[in-house]
PDB file of C-alpha atoms in Angstrom:
ATOM      1  CA  UNK T 292     -16.661  13.906  -2.958  1.00 83.00           C
ATOM      2  CA  UNK T 293     -15.490  10.308  -1.910  1.00 97.00           C
ATOM      3  CA  UNK T 294     -13.405   8.818   1.024  1.00 98.00           C
ATOM      4  CA  UNK T 295     -10.695   6.146   0.022  1.00 98.00           C
ATOM      5  CA  UNK T 296     -10.890   3.716   2.909  1.00 98.00           C
ATOM      6  CA  UNK T 297      -9.860   0.568   1.255  1.00 98.00           C
ATOM      7  CA  UNK T 298      -9.813  -1.610  -1.825  1.00 98.00           C
ATOM      8  CA  UNK T 299     -12.954  -3.754  -1.193  1.00 97.00           C
ATOM      9  CA  UNK T 300     -15.067  -0.471  -0.659  1.00 96.00           C
ATOM     10  CA  UNK T 301     -14.009   1.628  -3.747  1.00 98.00           C
ATOM     11  CA  UNK T 302     -15.841   0.410  -7.242  1.00 96.00           C
ATOM     12  CA  UNK T 303     -13.761  -1.478  -9.121  1.00 98.00           C
ATOM     13  CA  UNK T 304     -14.380   1.111 -12.122  1.00 98.00           C
ATOM     14  CA  UNK T 305     -13.151   3.787  -9.842  1.00 98.00           C
ATOM     15  CA  UNK T 306     -10.118   2.129  -8.995  1.00 98.00           C
ATOM     16  CA  UNK T 307      -9.066   1.766 -12.791  1.00 98.00           C
ATOM     17  CA  UNK T 308      -9.894   5.178 -13.401  1.00 98.00           C
ATOM     18  CA  UNK T 309      -7.500   6.498 -10.901  1.00 98.00           C
ATOM     19  CA  UNK T 310      -4.654   4.542 -12.284  1.00 98.00           C
ATOM     20  CA  UNK T 311      -5.434   5.667 -15.714  1.00 98.00           C
ATOM     21  CA  UNK T 312      -4.966   9.213 -14.407  1.00 98.00           C
ATOM     22  CA  UNK T 313      -2.108   7.967 -12.005  1.00 98.00           C
ATOM     23  CA  UNK T 314      -0.030   7.025 -15.352  1.00 98.00           C
ATOM     24  CA  UNK T 315      -1.495   9.926 -17.519  1.00 98.00           C
ATOM     25  CA  UNK T 316       0.157  12.810 -14.449  1.00 98.00           C
ATOM     26  CA  UNK T 317       3.264  10.665 -14.771  1.00 98.00           C
ATOM     27  CA  UNK T 318       3.506  10.858 -18.258  1.00 98.00           C
ATOM     28  CA  UNK T 319       3.122  14.637 -18.419  1.00 97.00           C
ATOM     29  CA  UNK T 320       4.983  15.908 -16.166  1.00 96.00           C
ATOM     30  CA  UNK T 321       8.237  13.931 -18.491  1.00 94.00           C
ATOM     31  CA  UNK T 322      11.511  14.553 -16.865  1.00 92.00           C
ATOM     32  CA  UNK T 323      10.824  18.259 -15.117  1.00 93.00           C
ATOM     33  CA  UNK T 324      12.362  19.035 -11.795  1.00 92.00           C
ATOM     34  CA  UNK T 325      10.794  17.498  -8.733  1.00 89.00           C
ATOM     35  CA  UNK T 326       9.878  20.425  -7.559  1.00 88.00           C
ATOM     36  CA  UNK T 327       8.540  21.663 -10.231  1.00 94.00           C
ATOM     37  CA  UNK T 328       4.446  22.192 -10.297  1.00 96.00           C
ATOM     38  CA  UNK T 329       2.329  20.199 -12.647  1.00 97.00           C
ATOM     39  CA  UNK T 330       0.854  22.233 -15.584  1.00 95.00           C
ATOM     40  CA  UNK T 331      -2.419  21.019 -14.168  1.00 95.00           C
ATOM     41  CA  UNK T 332      -3.097  22.788 -10.575  1.00 97.00           C
ATOM     42  CA  UNK T 333      -5.998  20.874  -9.066  1.00 98.00           C
ATOM     43  CA  UNK T 334      -5.267  21.331  -5.467  1.00 98.00           C
ATOM     44  CA  UNK T 335      -4.993  24.842  -5.822  1.00 98.00           C
ATOM     45  CA  UNK T 336      -6.282  26.865  -2.945  1.00 98.00           C
ATOM     46  CA  UNK T 337      -6.744  23.662  -1.236  1.00 98.00           C
ATOM     47  CA  UNK T 338      -5.308  22.581   2.286  1.00 98.00           C
ATOM     48  CA  UNK T 339      -4.601  18.600   2.874  1.00 98.00           C
ATOM     49  CA  UNK T 340      -4.312  17.519   6.610  1.00 98.00           C
ATOM     50  CA  UNK T 341      -1.531  14.401   7.097  1.00 97.00           C
ATOM     51  CA  UNK T 342      -2.089  12.721  10.266  1.00 96.00           C
ATOM     52  CA  UNK T 343       0.360  10.348  11.107  1.00 95.00           C
ATOM     53  CA  UNK T 344       0.143   8.402  14.597  1.00 91.00           C
ATOM     54  CA  UNK T 345       2.815   6.041  12.937  1.00 90.00           C
ATOM     55  CA  UNK T 346       6.192   7.177  11.408  1.00 85.00           C
ATOM     56  CA  UNK T 347       6.732   7.431   7.850  1.00 89.00           C
ATOM     57  CA  UNK T 348       8.633   8.234   5.056  1.00 91.00           C
ATOM     58  CA  UNK T 349       7.186   7.353   1.664  1.00 93.00           C
ATOM     59  CA  UNK T 350       3.721   7.996   2.650  1.00 96.00           C
ATOM     60  CA  UNK T 351       4.456  11.197   4.091  1.00 96.00           C
ATOM     61  CA  UNK T 352       6.730  12.531   1.170  1.00 97.00           C
ATOM     62  CA  UNK T 353       4.567  11.190  -1.539  1.00 98.00           C
ATOM     63  CA  UNK T 354       1.275  12.611  -0.343  1.00 98.00           C
ATOM     64  CA  UNK T 355       3.458  16.111   0.533  1.00 98.00           C
ATOM     65  CA  UNK T 356       5.099  16.193  -2.796  1.00 98.00           C
ATOM     66  CA  UNK T 357       1.833  14.862  -4.227  1.00 98.00           C
ATOM     67  CA  UNK T 358      -0.278  18.234  -2.722  1.00 98.00           C
ATOM     68  CA  UNK T 359       2.446  20.455  -3.428  1.00 98.00           C
ATOM     69  CA  UNK T 360       2.668  19.430  -7.445  1.00 98.00           C
ATOM     70  CA  UNK T 361      -0.757  19.956  -7.880  1.00 98.00           C
ATOM     71  CA  UNK T 362      -0.970  23.643  -6.320  1.00 98.00           C
ATOM     72  CA  UNK T 363      -2.070  22.332  -2.589  1.00 98.00           C
ATOM     73  CA  UNK T 364      -0.715  23.447   0.920  1.00 98.00           C
ATOM     74  CA  UNK T 365      -0.335  20.512   3.474  1.00 98.00           C
ATOM     75  CA  UNK T 366      -0.403  20.247   7.423  1.00 96.00           C
ATOM     76  CA  UNK T 367       1.476  17.364   8.799  1.00 95.00           C
ATOM     77  CA  UNK T 368       0.629  16.731  12.023  1.00 93.00           C
ATOM     78  CA  UNK T 369       1.567  13.714  14.179  1.00 88.00           C
ATOM     79  CA  UNK T 370       0.084  11.619  17.152  1.00 75.00           C
ATOM     80  CA  UNK T 371       2.106  14.279  19.507  1.00 76.00           C
ATOM     81  CA  UNK T 372       0.285  17.312  18.009  1.00 80.00           C
ATOM     82  CA  UNK T 373      -3.091  16.107  18.433  1.00 79.00           C
ATOM     83  CA  UNK T 374      -5.624  14.641  20.867  1.00 68.00           C
ATOM     84  CA  UNK T 375      -6.767  12.279  18.713  1.00 73.00           C
ATOM     85  CA  UNK T 376      -8.755   9.568  20.914  1.00 59.00           C
ATOM     86  CA  UNK T 377      -7.026  11.062  23.992  1.00 70.00           C
ATOM     87  CA  UNK T 378      -8.611  13.926  25.261  1.00 77.00           C
ATOM     88  CA  UNK T 379     -10.770  14.566  22.348  1.00 85.00           C
ATOM     89  CA  UNK T 380     -12.709  11.998  20.431  1.00 90.00           C
ATOM     90  CA  UNK T 381     -12.054  11.281  17.002  1.00 92.00           C
ATOM     91  CA  UNK T 382     -15.467  12.376  15.805  1.00 94.00           C
ATOM     92  CA  UNK T 383     -15.180  15.549  17.434  1.00 93.00           C
ATOM     93  CA  UNK T 384     -11.356  16.031  16.030  1.00 93.00           C
ATOM     94  CA  UNK T 385     -12.806  15.270  12.532  1.00 95.00           C
ATOM     95  CA  UNK T 386     -15.520  17.837  12.658  1.00 96.00           C
ATOM     96  CA  UNK T 387     -13.230  20.485  13.572  1.00 95.00           C
ATOM     97  CA  UNK T 388     -10.898  19.458  10.715  1.00 96.00           C
ATOM     98  CA  UNK T 389     -13.643  19.487   8.299  1.00 98.00           C
ATOM     99  CA  UNK T 390     -13.764  23.563   9.330  1.00 98.00           C
ATOM    100  CA  UNK T 391     -10.351  23.966   8.316  1.00 98.00           C
ATOM    101  CA  UNK T 392      -8.947  21.652   5.517  1.00 98.00           C
ATOM    102  CA  UNK T 393     -10.177  20.327   2.354  1.00 98.00           C
ATOM    103  CA  UNK T 394      -9.255  16.669   2.301  1.00 98.00           C
ATOM    104  CA  UNK T 395      -7.528  14.051   5.822  1.00 98.00           C
ATOM    105  CA  UNK T 396      -5.392  11.150   4.978  1.00 98.00           C
ATOM    106  CA  UNK T 397      -4.650   9.593   8.043  1.00 97.00           C
ATOM    107  CA  UNK T 398      -2.096   6.559   8.810  1.00 96.00           C
ATOM    108  CA  UNK T 399      -2.680   4.976  12.200  1.00 95.00           C
ATOM    109  CA  UNK T 400      -3.515   1.726  13.981  1.00 93.00           C
ATOM    110  CA  UNK T 401      -7.129   0.367  14.195  1.00 95.00           C
ATOM    111  CA  UNK T 402      -9.288   0.403  10.916  1.00 97.00           C
ATOM    112  CA  UNK T 403     -12.039   1.767  13.461  1.00 96.00           C
ATOM    113  CA  UNK T 404     -10.000   5.211  13.680  1.00 95.00           C
ATOM    114  CA  UNK T 405     -10.137   5.862  10.176  1.00 97.00           C
ATOM    115  CA  UNK T 406     -13.893   4.752   9.924  1.00 97.00           C
ATOM    116  CA  UNK T 407     -15.350   6.868  12.850  1.00 96.00           C
ATOM    117  CA  UNK T 408     -12.923   9.859  10.989  1.00 96.00           C
ATOM    118  CA  UNK T 409     -14.639   9.573   7.662  1.00 98.00           C
ATOM    119  CA  UNK T 410     -18.275   8.816   9.425  1.00 98.00           C
ATOM    120  CA  UNK T 411     -17.659  12.230  11.233  1.00 98.00           C
ATOM    121  CA  UNK T 412     -16.151  14.249   8.653  1.00 98.00           C
ATOM    122  CA  UNK T 413     -17.400  16.263   6.153  1.00 98.00           C
ATOM    123  CA  UNK T 414     -14.513  16.357   3.771  1.00 98.00           C
ATOM    124  CA  UNK T 415     -13.063  13.071   2.415  1.00 98.00           C
ATOM    125  CA  UNK T 416     -10.704  11.104   3.940  1.00 98.00           C
ATOM    126  CA  UNK T 417      -8.120   8.382   2.640  1.00 98.00           C
ATOM    127  CA  UNK T 418      -6.784   5.636   4.382  1.00 98.00           C
ATOM    128  CA  UNK T 419      -2.962   6.089   4.318  1.00 98.00           C
ATOM    129  CA  UNK T 420      -2.318   3.382   6.625  1.00 97.00           C
ATOM    130  CA  UNK T 421      -3.759   0.883   9.271  1.00 97.00           C
ATOM    131  CA  UNK T 422      -2.921  -2.000  11.283  1.00 96.00           C
ATOM    132  CA  UNK T 423      -5.122  -4.237   8.684  1.00 97.00           C
ATOM    133  CA  UNK T 424      -4.791  -2.885   5.562  1.00 98.00           C
ATOM    134  CA  UNK T 425      -2.999  -0.412   2.916  1.00 98.00           C
ATOM    135  CA  UNK T 426      -4.737   0.207   0.274  1.00 98.00           C
ATOM    136  CA  UNK T 427      -2.781   3.113  -1.252  1.00 98.00           C
ATOM    137  CA  UNK T 428       0.219   0.779  -1.509  1.00 98.00           C
ATOM    138  CA  UNK T 429      -1.483  -1.415  -3.284  1.00 98.00           C
ATOM    139  CA  UNK T 430      -2.660   0.813  -6.381  1.00 98.00           C
ATOM    140  CA  UNK T 431       1.018   1.903  -6.878  1.00 98.00           C
ATOM    141  CA  UNK T 432       1.901  -1.804  -6.998  1.00 98.00           C
ATOM    142  CA  UNK T 433      -1.081  -2.565  -9.490  1.00 99.00           C
ATOM    143  CA  UNK T 434       0.314   0.324 -11.770  1.00 99.00           C
ATOM    144  CA  UNK T 435       3.999  -0.802 -11.319  1.00 99.00           C
ATOM    145  CA  UNK T 436       3.183  -4.118 -12.357  1.00 99.00           C
ATOM    146  CA  UNK T 437       0.921  -2.711 -15.221  1.00 98.00           C
ATOM    147  CA  UNK T 438       4.012  -0.509 -16.455  1.00 98.00           C
ATOM    148  CA  UNK T 439       6.312  -3.568 -16.804  1.00 98.00           C
ATOM    149  CA  UNK T 440       4.111  -6.319 -17.803  1.00 98.00           C
ATOM    150  CA  UNK T 441       0.674  -4.972 -19.203  1.00 98.00           C
ATOM    151  CA  UNK T 442      -2.653  -6.288 -17.612  1.00 98.00           C
ATOM    152  CA  UNK T 443      -2.613  -7.511 -14.607  1.00 98.00           C
ATOM    153  CA  UNK T 444      -5.581  -9.385 -15.086  1.00 98.00           C
ATOM    154  CA  UNK T 445      -5.374 -13.029 -15.151  1.00 98.00           C
ATOM    155  CA  UNK T 446      -1.687 -13.054 -13.639  1.00 98.00           C
ATOM    156  CA  UNK T 447      -0.947 -14.801 -10.770  1.00 98.00           C
ATOM    157  CA  UNK T 448       0.857 -12.687  -7.299  1.00 99.00           C
ATOM    158  CA  UNK T 449       2.431 -14.867  -5.026  1.00 99.00           C
ATOM    159  CA  UNK T 450       3.122 -13.217  -1.271  1.00 98.00           C
ATOM    160  CA  UNK T 451       6.134 -14.461   0.765  1.00 98.00           C
ATOM    161  CA  UNK T 452       5.982 -13.969   4.652  1.00 98.00           C
ATOM    162  CA  UNK T 453       3.439 -12.203   6.959  1.00 96.00           C
ATOM    163  CA  UNK T 454      -0.057 -11.914   5.818  1.00 97.00           C
ATOM    164  CA  UNK T 455      -0.183  -8.333   7.018  1.00 97.00           C
ATOM    165  CA  UNK T 456      -1.739  -5.376   6.135  1.00 97.00           C
ATOM    166  CA  UNK T 457      -0.765  -4.948   2.622  1.00 98.00           C
ATOM    167  CA  UNK T 458      -1.198  -8.683   1.883  1.00 98.00           C
ATOM    168  CA  UNK T 459      -4.867  -8.332   2.918  1.00 98.00           C
ATOM    169  CA  UNK T 460      -4.911  -5.352   0.641  1.00 98.00           C
ATOM    170  CA  UNK T 461      -3.693  -7.692  -1.960  1.00 98.00           C
ATOM    171  CA  UNK T 462      -6.331  -9.949  -1.067  1.00 98.00           C
ATOM    172  CA  UNK T 463      -9.082  -7.154  -1.844  1.00 98.00           C
ATOM    173  CA  UNK T 464      -7.075  -6.150  -5.140  1.00 98.00           C
ATOM    174  CA  UNK T 465      -7.356  -9.724  -6.139  1.00 98.00           C
ATOM    175  CA  UNK T 466     -10.931  -9.536  -6.692  1.00 98.00           C
ATOM    176  CA  UNK T 467     -11.030  -5.869  -8.020  1.00 98.00           C
ATOM    177  CA  UNK T 468      -8.559  -6.339 -10.464  1.00 98.00           C
ATOM    178  CA  UNK T 469      -9.077  -9.847 -11.345  1.00 98.00           C
ATOM    179  CA  UNK T 470      -5.888 -11.701 -10.642  1.00 98.00           C
ATOM    180  CA  UNK T 471      -5.087 -14.953  -8.725  1.00 98.00           C
ATOM    181  CA  UNK T 472      -3.308 -14.374  -5.211  1.00 98.00           C
ATOM    182  CA  UNK T 473      -0.818 -17.319  -3.261  1.00 98.00           C
ATOM    183  CA  UNK T 474      -0.135 -16.988   0.343  1.00 98.00           C
ATOM    184  CA  UNK T 475       2.962 -18.478   1.048  1.00 98.00           C
ATOM    185  CA  UNK T 476       3.965 -18.385   5.116  1.00 98.00           C
ATOM    186  CA  UNK T 477       3.602 -19.855   8.430  1.00 97.00           C
ATOM    187  CA  UNK T 478       0.190 -21.047   9.396  1.00 97.00           C
ATOM    188  CA  UNK T 479       0.140 -18.897  12.137  1.00 95.00           C
ATOM    189  CA  UNK T 480       0.628 -15.547  10.343  1.00 96.00           C
ATOM    190  CA  UNK T 481      -2.361 -16.099   7.856  1.00 97.00           C
ATOM    191  CA  UNK T 482      -4.383 -13.349   6.298  1.00 98.00           C
ATOM    192  CA  UNK T 483      -7.540 -12.696   7.704  1.00 98.00           C
ATOM    193  CA  UNK T 484      -9.529 -16.015   6.721  1.00 98.00           C
ATOM    194  CA  UNK T 485     -12.979 -14.456   5.908  1.00 98.00           C
ATOM    195  CA  UNK T 486     -10.404 -12.222   3.038  1.00 98.00           C
ATOM    196  CA  UNK T 487      -9.409 -15.645   1.685  1.00 98.00           C
ATOM    197  CA  UNK T 488     -12.600 -16.767   1.622  1.00 98.00           C
ATOM    198  CA  UNK T 489     -14.355 -13.803   0.019  1.00 98.00           C
ATOM    199  CA  UNK T 490     -11.625 -13.906  -3.031  1.00 98.00           C
ATOM    200  CA  UNK T 491     -12.719 -17.695  -3.204  1.00 98.00           C
ATOM    201  CA  UNK T 492     -15.824 -16.847  -3.525  1.00 98.00           C
ATOM    202  CA  UNK T 493     -15.616 -14.064  -6.303  1.00 97.00           C
ATOM    203  CA  UNK T 494     -14.163 -16.758  -8.498  1.00 97.00           C
ATOM    204  CA  UNK T 495     -10.488 -16.125  -8.713  1.00 98.00           C
ATOM    205  CA  UNK T 496      -8.124 -18.890  -7.575  1.00 98.00           C
ATOM    206  CA  UNK T 497      -6.751 -18.384  -3.682  1.00 98.00           C
ATOM    207  CA  UNK T 498      -3.963 -20.821  -2.893  1.00 98.00           C
ATOM    208  CA  UNK T 499      -2.395 -21.263   0.592  1.00 98.00           C
ATOM    209  CA  UNK T 500       0.765 -23.238  -0.078  1.00 98.00           C
ATOM    210  CA  UNK T 501       3.388 -23.706   2.510  1.00 98.00           C
ATOM    211  CA  UNK T 502       6.116 -24.727   0.129  1.00 98.00           C
ATOM    212  CA  UNK T 503       7.583 -21.527  -0.768  1.00 98.00           C
ATOM    213  CA  UNK T 504       9.257 -23.101  -3.982  1.00 98.00           C
ATOM    214  CA  UNK T 505       6.067 -23.936  -5.093  1.00 98.00           C
ATOM    215  CA  UNK T 506       4.546 -20.992  -4.566  1.00 98.00           C
ATOM    216  CA  UNK T 507       6.418 -19.087  -6.898  1.00 98.00           C
ATOM    217  CA  UNK T 508       6.356 -21.706  -9.650  1.00 98.00           C
ATOM    218  CA  UNK T 509       3.755 -19.791 -11.181  1.00 98.00           C
ATOM    219  CA  UNK T 510       4.241 -16.760 -10.473  1.00 98.00           C
ATOM    220  CA  UNK T 511       4.086 -13.709 -12.363  1.00 99.00           C
ATOM    221  CA  UNK T 512       4.714 -11.181  -9.405  1.00 99.00           C
ATOM    222  CA  UNK T 513       6.222 -12.178  -5.842  1.00 99.00           C
ATOM    223  CA  UNK T 514       5.724  -9.901  -3.349  1.00 98.00           C
ATOM    224  CA  UNK T 515       7.283  -9.272   0.280  1.00 98.00           C
ATOM    225  CA  UNK T 516       7.290  -7.279   2.950  1.00 98.00           C
ATOM    226  CA  UNK T 517       8.883  -6.512   6.534  1.00 95.00           C
ATOM    227  CA  UNK T 518       8.899  -9.537   8.778  1.00 93.00           C
ATOM    228  CA  UNK T 519       8.597  -7.316  12.405  1.00 83.00           C
ATOM    229  CA  UNK T 520       5.910  -4.109  12.598  1.00 70.00           C
ATOM    230  CA  UNK T 521       6.596  -0.864  14.370  1.00 56.00           C
ATOM    231  CA  UNK T 522       6.683  -1.792  17.948  1.00 54.00           C
ATOM    232  CA  UNK T 523       7.040  -5.189  18.189  1.00 60.00           C
ATOM    233  CA  UNK T 524       8.553  -6.628  21.390  1.00 58.00           C
ATOM    234  CA  UNK T 525      12.216  -8.055  21.081  1.00 59.00           C
ATOM    235  CA  UNK T 526      10.906 -11.430  21.822  1.00 61.00           C
ATOM    236  CA  UNK T 527       8.237 -11.160  19.042  1.00 75.00           C
ATOM    237  CA  UNK T 528      11.062 -10.029  16.390  1.00 77.00           C
ATOM    238  CA  UNK T 529      12.962 -12.808  16.865  1.00 82.00           C
ATOM    239  CA  UNK T 530      10.183 -15.224  17.067  1.00 86.00           C
ATOM    240  CA  UNK T 531       9.390 -14.069  13.673  1.00 89.00           C
ATOM    241  CA  UNK T 532      12.626 -14.381  12.347  1.00 91.00           C
ATOM    242  CA  UNK T 533      12.390 -17.939  13.291  1.00 91.00           C
ATOM    243  CA  UNK T 534       8.930 -18.229  11.698  1.00 95.00           C
ATOM    244  CA  UNK T 535       9.560 -16.686   8.520  1.00 97.00           C
ATOM    245  CA  UNK T 536      13.349 -17.597   7.700  1.00 97.00           C
ATOM    246  CA  UNK T 537      12.201 -19.985   4.965  1.00 97.00           C
ATOM    247  CA  UNK T 538      10.311 -17.537   3.257  1.00 98.00           C
ATOM    248  CA  UNK T 539      13.102 -14.933   2.317  1.00 98.00           C
ATOM    249  CA  UNK T 540      12.795 -13.541  -1.396  1.00 98.00           C
ATOM    250  CA  UNK T 541      16.356 -14.739  -2.028  1.00 98.00           C
ATOM    251  CA  UNK T 542      17.842 -15.769  -5.443  1.00 98.00           C
ATOM    252  CA  UNK T 543      17.653 -19.881  -4.558  1.00 98.00           C
ATOM    253  CA  UNK T 544      13.572 -19.068  -4.483  1.00 98.00           C
ATOM    254  CA  UNK T 545      13.391 -17.067  -7.482  1.00 98.00           C
ATOM    255  CA  UNK T 546      14.980 -19.662  -9.215  1.00 98.00           C
ATOM    256  CA  UNK T 547      11.910 -21.509  -9.088  1.00 98.00           C
ATOM    257  CA  UNK T 548       9.681 -18.609 -10.332  1.00 98.00           C
ATOM    258  CA  UNK T 549       9.458 -18.568 -13.849  1.00 98.00           C
ATOM    259  CA  UNK T 550      11.669 -16.489 -15.380  1.00 98.00           C
ATOM    260  CA  UNK T 551       9.649 -12.936 -16.223  1.00 98.00           C
ATOM    261  CA  UNK T 552       8.611 -13.032 -12.687  1.00 98.00           C
ATOM    262  CA  UNK T 553       9.257  -9.631 -11.583  1.00 98.00           C
ATOM    263  CA  UNK T 554       9.720  -8.675  -7.546  1.00 99.00           C
ATOM    264  CA  UNK T 555       7.923  -6.535  -5.191  1.00 99.00           C
ATOM    265  CA  UNK T 556       8.444  -4.752  -1.692  1.00 98.00           C
ATOM    266  CA  UNK T 557       6.975  -1.719  -0.374  1.00 97.00           C
ATOM    267  CA  UNK T 558       9.536  -0.893   2.043  1.00 97.00           C
ATOM    268  CA  UNK T 559      10.904   0.171   4.139  1.00 95.00           C
ATOM    269  CA  UNK T 560      13.148  -3.129   3.831  1.00 96.00           C
ATOM    270  CA  UNK T 561      15.354  -5.414   6.191  1.00 95.00           C
ATOM    271  CA  UNK T 562      18.015  -6.495   3.656  1.00 97.00           C
ATOM    272  CA  UNK T 563      19.555  -9.952   4.209  1.00 96.00           C
ATOM    273  CA  UNK T 564      15.864 -10.912   6.001  1.00 96.00           C
ATOM    274  CA  UNK T 565      12.732 -10.854   4.150  1.00 98.00           C
ATOM    275  CA  UNK T 566      14.963 -10.532   0.972  1.00 98.00           C
ATOM    276  CA  UNK T 567      18.539 -10.573  -0.385  1.00 98.00           C
ATOM    277  CA  UNK T 568      20.429  -8.055  -1.734  1.00 98.00           C
ATOM    278  CA  UNK T 569      20.894  -9.503  -4.909  1.00 98.00           C
ATOM    279  CA  UNK T 570      17.109  -9.469  -5.728  1.00 98.00           C
ATOM    280  CA  UNK T 571      16.299  -5.999  -4.335  1.00 98.00           C
ATOM    281  CA  UNK T 572      19.093  -4.712  -6.272  1.00 98.00           C
ATOM    282  CA  UNK T 573      18.951  -7.324  -9.039  1.00 98.00           C
ATOM    283  CA  UNK T 574      17.159  -7.041 -12.785  1.00 98.00           C
ATOM    284  CA  UNK T 575      13.661  -8.776 -11.303  1.00 98.00           C
ATOM    285  CA  UNK T 576      13.403  -6.066  -8.703  1.00 98.00           C
ATOM    286  CA  UNK T 577      11.188  -3.248  -9.868  1.00 98.00           C
ATOM    287  CA  UNK T 578      10.913  -2.532  -5.840  1.00 98.00           C
ATOM    288  CA  UNK T 579      11.951   1.836  -6.558  1.00 98.00           C
ATOM    289  CA  UNK T 580       9.801   2.268  -9.547  1.00 98.00           C
ATOM    290  CA  UNK T 581       7.028   1.053  -7.153  1.00 98.00           C
ATOM    291  CA  UNK T 582       8.075   3.667  -4.457  1.00 98.00           C
ATOM    292  CA  UNK T 583       8.083   6.444  -7.216  1.00 98.00           C
ATOM    293  CA  UNK T 584       4.845   5.327  -8.127  1.00 98.00           C
ATOM    294  CA  UNK T 585       3.251   5.848  -4.459  1.00 98.00           C
ATOM    295  CA  UNK T 586       3.481   9.593  -5.693  1.00 98.00           C
ATOM    296  CA  UNK T 587       1.193   9.313  -8.838  1.00 98.00           C
ATOM    297  CA  UNK T 588      -1.174   7.047  -7.328  1.00 98.00           C
ATOM    298  CA  UNK T 589      -1.698   8.902  -4.675  1.00 98.00           C
ATOM    299  CA  UNK T 590      -1.991  11.889  -6.170  1.00 98.00           C
ATOM    300  CA  UNK T 591      -4.783  10.312  -8.760  1.00 98.00           C
ATOM    301  CA  UNK T 592      -6.695   9.107  -5.263  1.00 98.00           C
ATOM    302  CA  UNK T 593      -6.703  12.641  -3.922  1.00 98.00           C
ATOM    303  CA  UNK T 594      -8.016  14.027  -7.298  1.00 98.00           C
ATOM    304  CA  UNK T 595     -10.980  11.267  -7.066  1.00 98.00           C
ATOM    305  CA  UNK T 596     -11.477  11.742  -3.912  1.00 98.00           C
ATOM    306  CA  UNK T 597     -12.327  15.890  -3.776  1.00 98.00           C
ATOM    307  CA  UNK T 598     -13.465  15.204  -7.654  1.00 98.00           C
ATOM    308  CA  UNK T 599     -11.210  17.556  -9.592  1.00 97.00           C
TER     309      UNK T 599
END
């Protein structure tokens, strides 16, 4: 059994195996109703704890549905339901949960919380999101790109806007999957310099391009995300909007990209802010395929973690 904590901490061959299994499981379901179980029931008799210290739509529903389709049972817990890091230590919580469940997924704030839980737990732990990374999302993104355009190796991803947790997981994925990466956003919101340096050291082409039109000129995939995070103060929101307005993904920007470049957004989207309606709903968008693939990618991740 293995933890899934970050793209960079997971072997490249294992990541590839997960994506292959995700695609196979998606194909095997065909057009059957969403509520029906998979033919294989690898999680039969198993319980998965889903812990949310941050609110969620896609993460909660995709993990819950994925477990049920594979024959398992979920226990959904919020920060209000637990004493995680408050009255009880994270390590003690992990030890207790390990006596009850077979797998833990946690969506939280600091990466140190996930690391501590994984170190203390005797069952696998999945990083459902932290402030610094979102590895499950990137697995769905790579899966989606390859469904539409073939192998991502050797391609270029252009990230527009805030160098947030998703951008940082993309930097890790660029090394693992062999693609190049351009970051385009204000200097104040650059991704972690150590991650950019690690990608350059791996031999991939890592660029910082402040001009958004130039950033997308050779992009195969253009990606953006919300400009504000949950809990940001109003003053912070306005400052970010002012900084990021030039990096909106809209028709004028995409006119500078190659004709076959596609667009992703991990959702939720603030339409008219980081992305315009005409792009989000247009022929270049694969955003809702990307959202669906969270389900399939995470089913494969859970199976890999449990070795089933």
